[in-house]
Coordinates of C-alpha atoms and ligand atoms in Angstrom, one line a residue:
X191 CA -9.7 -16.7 -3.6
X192 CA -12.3 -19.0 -5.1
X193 CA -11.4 -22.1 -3.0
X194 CA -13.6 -23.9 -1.5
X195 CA -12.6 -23.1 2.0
X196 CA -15.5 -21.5 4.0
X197 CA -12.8 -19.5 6.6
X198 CA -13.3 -15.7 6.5
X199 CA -11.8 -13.3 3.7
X200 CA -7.7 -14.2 2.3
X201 CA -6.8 -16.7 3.6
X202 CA -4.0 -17.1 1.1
X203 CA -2.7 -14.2 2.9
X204 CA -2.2 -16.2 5.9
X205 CA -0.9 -19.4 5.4
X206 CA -2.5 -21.3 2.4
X207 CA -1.5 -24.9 4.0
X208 CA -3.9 -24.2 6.9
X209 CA -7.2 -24.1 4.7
X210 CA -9.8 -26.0 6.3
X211 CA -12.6 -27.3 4.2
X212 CA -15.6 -27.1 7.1
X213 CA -19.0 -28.7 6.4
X214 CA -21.7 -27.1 5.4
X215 CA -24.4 -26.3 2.3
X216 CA -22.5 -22.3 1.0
X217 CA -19.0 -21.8 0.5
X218 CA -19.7 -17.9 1.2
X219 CA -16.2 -16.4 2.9
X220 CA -16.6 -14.9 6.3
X221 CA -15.0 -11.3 6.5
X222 CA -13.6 -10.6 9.8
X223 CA -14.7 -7.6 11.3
X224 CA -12.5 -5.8 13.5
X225 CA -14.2 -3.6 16.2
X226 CA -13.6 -1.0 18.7
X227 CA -15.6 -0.6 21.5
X228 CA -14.3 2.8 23.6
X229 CA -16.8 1.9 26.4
X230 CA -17.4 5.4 28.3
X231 CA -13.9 6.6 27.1
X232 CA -13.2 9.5 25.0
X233 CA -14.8 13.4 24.0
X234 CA -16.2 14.5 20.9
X235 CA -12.7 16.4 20.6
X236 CA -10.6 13.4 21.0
X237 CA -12.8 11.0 19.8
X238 CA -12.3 13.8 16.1
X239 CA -8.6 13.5 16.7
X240 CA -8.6 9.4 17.2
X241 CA -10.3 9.6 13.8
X242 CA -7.8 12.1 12.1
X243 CA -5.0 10.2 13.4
X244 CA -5.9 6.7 12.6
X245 CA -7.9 6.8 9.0
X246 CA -4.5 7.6 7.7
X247 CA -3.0 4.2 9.3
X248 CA -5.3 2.1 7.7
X249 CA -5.7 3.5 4.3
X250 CA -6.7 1.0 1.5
X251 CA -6.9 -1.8 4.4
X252 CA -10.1 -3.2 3.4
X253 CA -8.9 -6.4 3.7
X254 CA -11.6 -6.8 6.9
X255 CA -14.1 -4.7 8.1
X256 CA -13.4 -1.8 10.5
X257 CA -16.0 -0.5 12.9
X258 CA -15.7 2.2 15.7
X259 CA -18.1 1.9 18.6
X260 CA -18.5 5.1 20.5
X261 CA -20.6 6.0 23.4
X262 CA -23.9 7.5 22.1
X263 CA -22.4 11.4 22.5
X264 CA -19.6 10.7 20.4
X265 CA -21.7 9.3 17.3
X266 CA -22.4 12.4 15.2
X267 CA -18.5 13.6 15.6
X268 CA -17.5 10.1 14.9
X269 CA -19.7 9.2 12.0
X270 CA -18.9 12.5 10.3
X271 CA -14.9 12.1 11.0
X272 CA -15.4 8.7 9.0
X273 CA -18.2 9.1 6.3
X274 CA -16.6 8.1 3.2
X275 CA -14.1 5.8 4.4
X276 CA -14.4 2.3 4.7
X277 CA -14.8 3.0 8.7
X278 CA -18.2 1.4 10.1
X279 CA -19.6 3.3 13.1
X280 CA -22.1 1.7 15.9
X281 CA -23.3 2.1 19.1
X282 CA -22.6 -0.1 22.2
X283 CA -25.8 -0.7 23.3
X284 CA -29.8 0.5 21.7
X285 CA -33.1 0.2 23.8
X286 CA -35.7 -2.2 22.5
X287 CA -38.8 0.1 22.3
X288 CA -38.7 2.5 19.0
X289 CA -39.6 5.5 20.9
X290 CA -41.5 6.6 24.1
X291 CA -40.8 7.5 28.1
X292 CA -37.9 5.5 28.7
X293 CA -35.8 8.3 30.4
X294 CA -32.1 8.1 30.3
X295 CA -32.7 5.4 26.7
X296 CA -31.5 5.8 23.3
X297 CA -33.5 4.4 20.5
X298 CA -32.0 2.8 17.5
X299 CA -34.0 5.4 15.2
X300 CA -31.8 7.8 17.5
X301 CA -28.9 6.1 16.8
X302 CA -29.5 5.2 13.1
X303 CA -30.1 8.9 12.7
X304 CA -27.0 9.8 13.9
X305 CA -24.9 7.8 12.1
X306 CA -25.2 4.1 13.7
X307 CA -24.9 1.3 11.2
X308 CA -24.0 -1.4 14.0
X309 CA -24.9 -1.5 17.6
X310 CA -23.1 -3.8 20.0
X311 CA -26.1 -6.3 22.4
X312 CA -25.8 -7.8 25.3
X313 CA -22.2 -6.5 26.1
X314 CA -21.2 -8.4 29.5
X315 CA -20.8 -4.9 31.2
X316 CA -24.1 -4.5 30.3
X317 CA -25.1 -7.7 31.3
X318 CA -23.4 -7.4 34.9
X319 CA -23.9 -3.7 36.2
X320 CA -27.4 -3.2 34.1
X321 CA -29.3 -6.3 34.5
X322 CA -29.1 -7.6 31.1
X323 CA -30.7 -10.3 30.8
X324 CA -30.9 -13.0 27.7
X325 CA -35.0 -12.1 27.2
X326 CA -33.4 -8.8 27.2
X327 CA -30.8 -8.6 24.7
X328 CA -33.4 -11.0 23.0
X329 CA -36.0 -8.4 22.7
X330 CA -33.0 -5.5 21.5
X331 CA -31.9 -7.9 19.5
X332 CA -35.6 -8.1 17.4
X333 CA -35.5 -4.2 17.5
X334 CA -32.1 -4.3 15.7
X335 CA -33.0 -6.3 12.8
X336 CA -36.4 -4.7 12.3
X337 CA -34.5 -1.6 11.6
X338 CA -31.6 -2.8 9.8
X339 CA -28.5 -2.5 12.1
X340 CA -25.9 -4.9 12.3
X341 CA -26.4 -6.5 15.9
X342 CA -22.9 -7.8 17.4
X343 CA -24.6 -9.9 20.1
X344 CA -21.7 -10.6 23.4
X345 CA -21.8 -13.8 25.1
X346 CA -19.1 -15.3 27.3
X347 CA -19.1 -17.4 30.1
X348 CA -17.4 -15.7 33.7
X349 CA -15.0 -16.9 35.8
X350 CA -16.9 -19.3 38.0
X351 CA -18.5 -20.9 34.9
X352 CA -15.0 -21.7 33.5
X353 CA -13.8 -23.3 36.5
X354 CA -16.9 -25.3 37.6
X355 CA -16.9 -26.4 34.0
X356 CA -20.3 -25.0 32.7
X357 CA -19.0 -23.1 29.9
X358 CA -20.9 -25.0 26.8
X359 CA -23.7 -24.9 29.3
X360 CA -23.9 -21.3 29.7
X361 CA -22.9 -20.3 26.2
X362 CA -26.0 -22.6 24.8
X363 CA -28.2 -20.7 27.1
X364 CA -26.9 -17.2 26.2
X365 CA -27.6 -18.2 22.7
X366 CA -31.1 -19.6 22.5
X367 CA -32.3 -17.4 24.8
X368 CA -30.8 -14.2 23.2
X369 CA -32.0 -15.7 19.5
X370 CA -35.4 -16.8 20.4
X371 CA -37.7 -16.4 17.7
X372 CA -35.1 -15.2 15.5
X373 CA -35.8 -17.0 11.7
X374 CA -32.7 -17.8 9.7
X375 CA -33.1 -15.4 7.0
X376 CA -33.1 -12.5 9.8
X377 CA -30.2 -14.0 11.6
X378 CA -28.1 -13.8 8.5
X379 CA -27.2 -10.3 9.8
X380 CA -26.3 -11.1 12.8
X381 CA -22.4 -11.1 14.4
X382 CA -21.4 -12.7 17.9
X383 CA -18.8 -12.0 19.8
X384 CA -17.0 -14.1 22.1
X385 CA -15.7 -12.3 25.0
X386 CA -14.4 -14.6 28.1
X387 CA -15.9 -12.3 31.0
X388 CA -12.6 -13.1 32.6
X389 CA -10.9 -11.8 30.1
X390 CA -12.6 -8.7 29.8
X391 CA -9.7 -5.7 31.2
X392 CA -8.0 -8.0 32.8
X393 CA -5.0 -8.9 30.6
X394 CA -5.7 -12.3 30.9
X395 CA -6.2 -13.5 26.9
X396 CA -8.1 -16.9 26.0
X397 CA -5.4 -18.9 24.3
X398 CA -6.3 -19.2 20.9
X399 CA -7.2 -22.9 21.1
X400 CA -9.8 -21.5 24.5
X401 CA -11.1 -19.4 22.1
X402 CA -11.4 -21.5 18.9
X403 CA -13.1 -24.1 21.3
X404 CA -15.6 -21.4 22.3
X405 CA -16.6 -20.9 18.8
X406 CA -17.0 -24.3 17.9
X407 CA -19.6 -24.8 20.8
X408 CA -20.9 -21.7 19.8
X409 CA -21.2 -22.5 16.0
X410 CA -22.6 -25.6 16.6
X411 CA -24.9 -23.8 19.0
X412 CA -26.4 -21.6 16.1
X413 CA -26.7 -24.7 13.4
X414 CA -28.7 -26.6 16.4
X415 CA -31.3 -23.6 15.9
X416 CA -30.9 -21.9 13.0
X417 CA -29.6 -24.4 10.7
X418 CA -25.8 -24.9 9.4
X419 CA -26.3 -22.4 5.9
X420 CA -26.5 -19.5 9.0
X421 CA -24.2 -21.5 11.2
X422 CA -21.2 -21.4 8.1
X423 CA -21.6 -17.9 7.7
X424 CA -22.2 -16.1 10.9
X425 CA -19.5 -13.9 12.1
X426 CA -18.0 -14.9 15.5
X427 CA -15.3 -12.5 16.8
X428 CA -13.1 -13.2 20.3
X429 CA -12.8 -9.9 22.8
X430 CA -11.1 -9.9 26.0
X431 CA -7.6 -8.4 26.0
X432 CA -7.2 -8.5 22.5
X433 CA -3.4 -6.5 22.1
X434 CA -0.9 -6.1 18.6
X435 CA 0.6 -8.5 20.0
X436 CA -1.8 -11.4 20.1
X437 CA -4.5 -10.5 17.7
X438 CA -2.1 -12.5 14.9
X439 CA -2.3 -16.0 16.7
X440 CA -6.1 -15.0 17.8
X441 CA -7.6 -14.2 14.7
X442 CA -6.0 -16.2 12.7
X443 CA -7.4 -18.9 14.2
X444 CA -10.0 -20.7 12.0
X445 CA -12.8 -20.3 13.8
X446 CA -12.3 -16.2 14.7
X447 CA -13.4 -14.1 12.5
X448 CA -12.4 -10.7 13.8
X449 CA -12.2 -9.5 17.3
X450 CA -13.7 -6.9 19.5
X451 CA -11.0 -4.8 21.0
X452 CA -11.9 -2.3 24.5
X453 CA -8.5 -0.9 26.1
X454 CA -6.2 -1.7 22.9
X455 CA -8.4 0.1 21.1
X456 CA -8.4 3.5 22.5
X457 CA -5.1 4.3 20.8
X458 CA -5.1 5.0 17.2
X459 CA -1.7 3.4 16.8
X460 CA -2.4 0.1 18.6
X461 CA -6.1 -0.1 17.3
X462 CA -4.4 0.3 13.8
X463 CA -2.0 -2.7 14.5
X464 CA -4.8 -5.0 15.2
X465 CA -6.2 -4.3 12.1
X466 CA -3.3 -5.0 10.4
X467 CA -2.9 -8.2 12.2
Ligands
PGA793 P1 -10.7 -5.4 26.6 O1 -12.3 -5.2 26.4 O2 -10.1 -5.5 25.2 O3 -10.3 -4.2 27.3 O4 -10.5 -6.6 27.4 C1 -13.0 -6.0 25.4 C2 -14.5 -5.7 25.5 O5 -15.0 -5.4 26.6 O6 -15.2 -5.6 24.5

């Protein structure tokens, strides 16, 4: 485990012929993080017997990083189900002002109090049916890392984009607008996920060599602005109909460094197999 390769956590556990040695100042290992998000699934009572259910399927998997990513009702049932287990709980979405009239908003003070240690930004059904916009997961984005949450920031290109061939384009854009002003040191804390918008529900998985791709331009995006110390160790996970049965080839990949599961996640059994990819 003290090679020199720069690819997340173990990879001796995968196959040790494959290290890559990648370019860059820090040898620091990335840890994948493996995330649910439940979108506006679930009640405090089954969201309690998801919990019950699936800490015992991944006891003493620590290998990567688990996080859980209720809606906001769910947190306090949730984050007391999985206080004191290696189980990371965050919220999908925060509102960028601390506090104030913003009917309908949660703040991340709210959600911190409740248990939040993450927050999900910029999630694509945010960004579609809410009017997301980069300035806008830009500005939650500031909010997040003022107050110490770990910001998983979604980008990913839709349909259209793909086909008409605008996919670096858009994924460039979606990154310097949603990390303007952000300094290195800050952005140390932050995670991306990758997640295809045509992808998203639809059964239709990036192959891993789509995705890998994705998170090159993306990578490279981030070194462009931040520098390639923060580019080497940022976190960039692929979402979009991840299943057991392709997270292996997925997240495996070199450049994938965890995944951000919706449908296959809503199952304790199926969310515990991805973990145990
Ligand atoms: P999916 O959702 O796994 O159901 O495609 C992923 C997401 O929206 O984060």
């Amino acid at each position: 485990m003290e090679g020199n390769s720069c690819a997340r956590g173990h990879p001796d556990e995968r196959n040790p012929s494959t290290k890559i040695e990648i370019e860059g100042p820090t040898n620091m290992p990335r840890k994948a993080l493996i995330a649910a998000n439940w979108k506006m699934f679930k009640t405090p009572a089954e969201a309690e017997a998801f919990v019950d259910a699936f800490l015992p399927l991944v006891a003493g998997h620590t290998r990567d990083e688990i996080a859980l990513f209720p809606s906001p009702v769910l947190l306090p049932a949730v984050a007391a189900a999985c206080s004191g287990s290696h189980v990371a709980v965050g919220a999908q979405n925060i509102y960028f002002a601390e506090e104030g009239a913003f009917t309908g908003e949660t703040s991340v003070l709210q959600l911190k109090a409740v248990g939040a240690t993450h927050t999900l930004i910029g999630h694509s059904e945010r960004r579609q049916y809410f009017g997301e916009s980069d300035a806008i997961v830009n500005k939650k984005l500031h909010t997040a890392l003022k107050h110490g949450i770990v910001p998983v920031v979604c980008i990913g290109e839709v349909l259209e984009e793909r086909e008409a061939g605008k996919t670096a384009g858009v994924l460039k854009t979606q990154v310097t607008g949603g990390f303007a002003g952000i300094t290195p040191a800050a952005a140390a804390a932050i995670v991306i996920a990758y997640e295809p918008v045509w992808a998203i529900g639809t059964g239709k998985t990036a192959t891993p060599e789509i995705a890998a791709d994705a998170h090159r331009i993306i990578r490279a995006e981030v070194a462009a602005l931040l520098g390639a110390e923060v580019a080497a160790t940022m976190r960039i996970l692929y979402g979009g109909s991840v299943k057991p049965d392709n997270a292996t080839a997925l997240i495996s990949q070199e450049e994938i460094d965890g995944a951000l599961v919706g449908g296959a996640s809503l199952r304790p059994d199926s969310f515990a197999a991805i973990v145990k990819y």
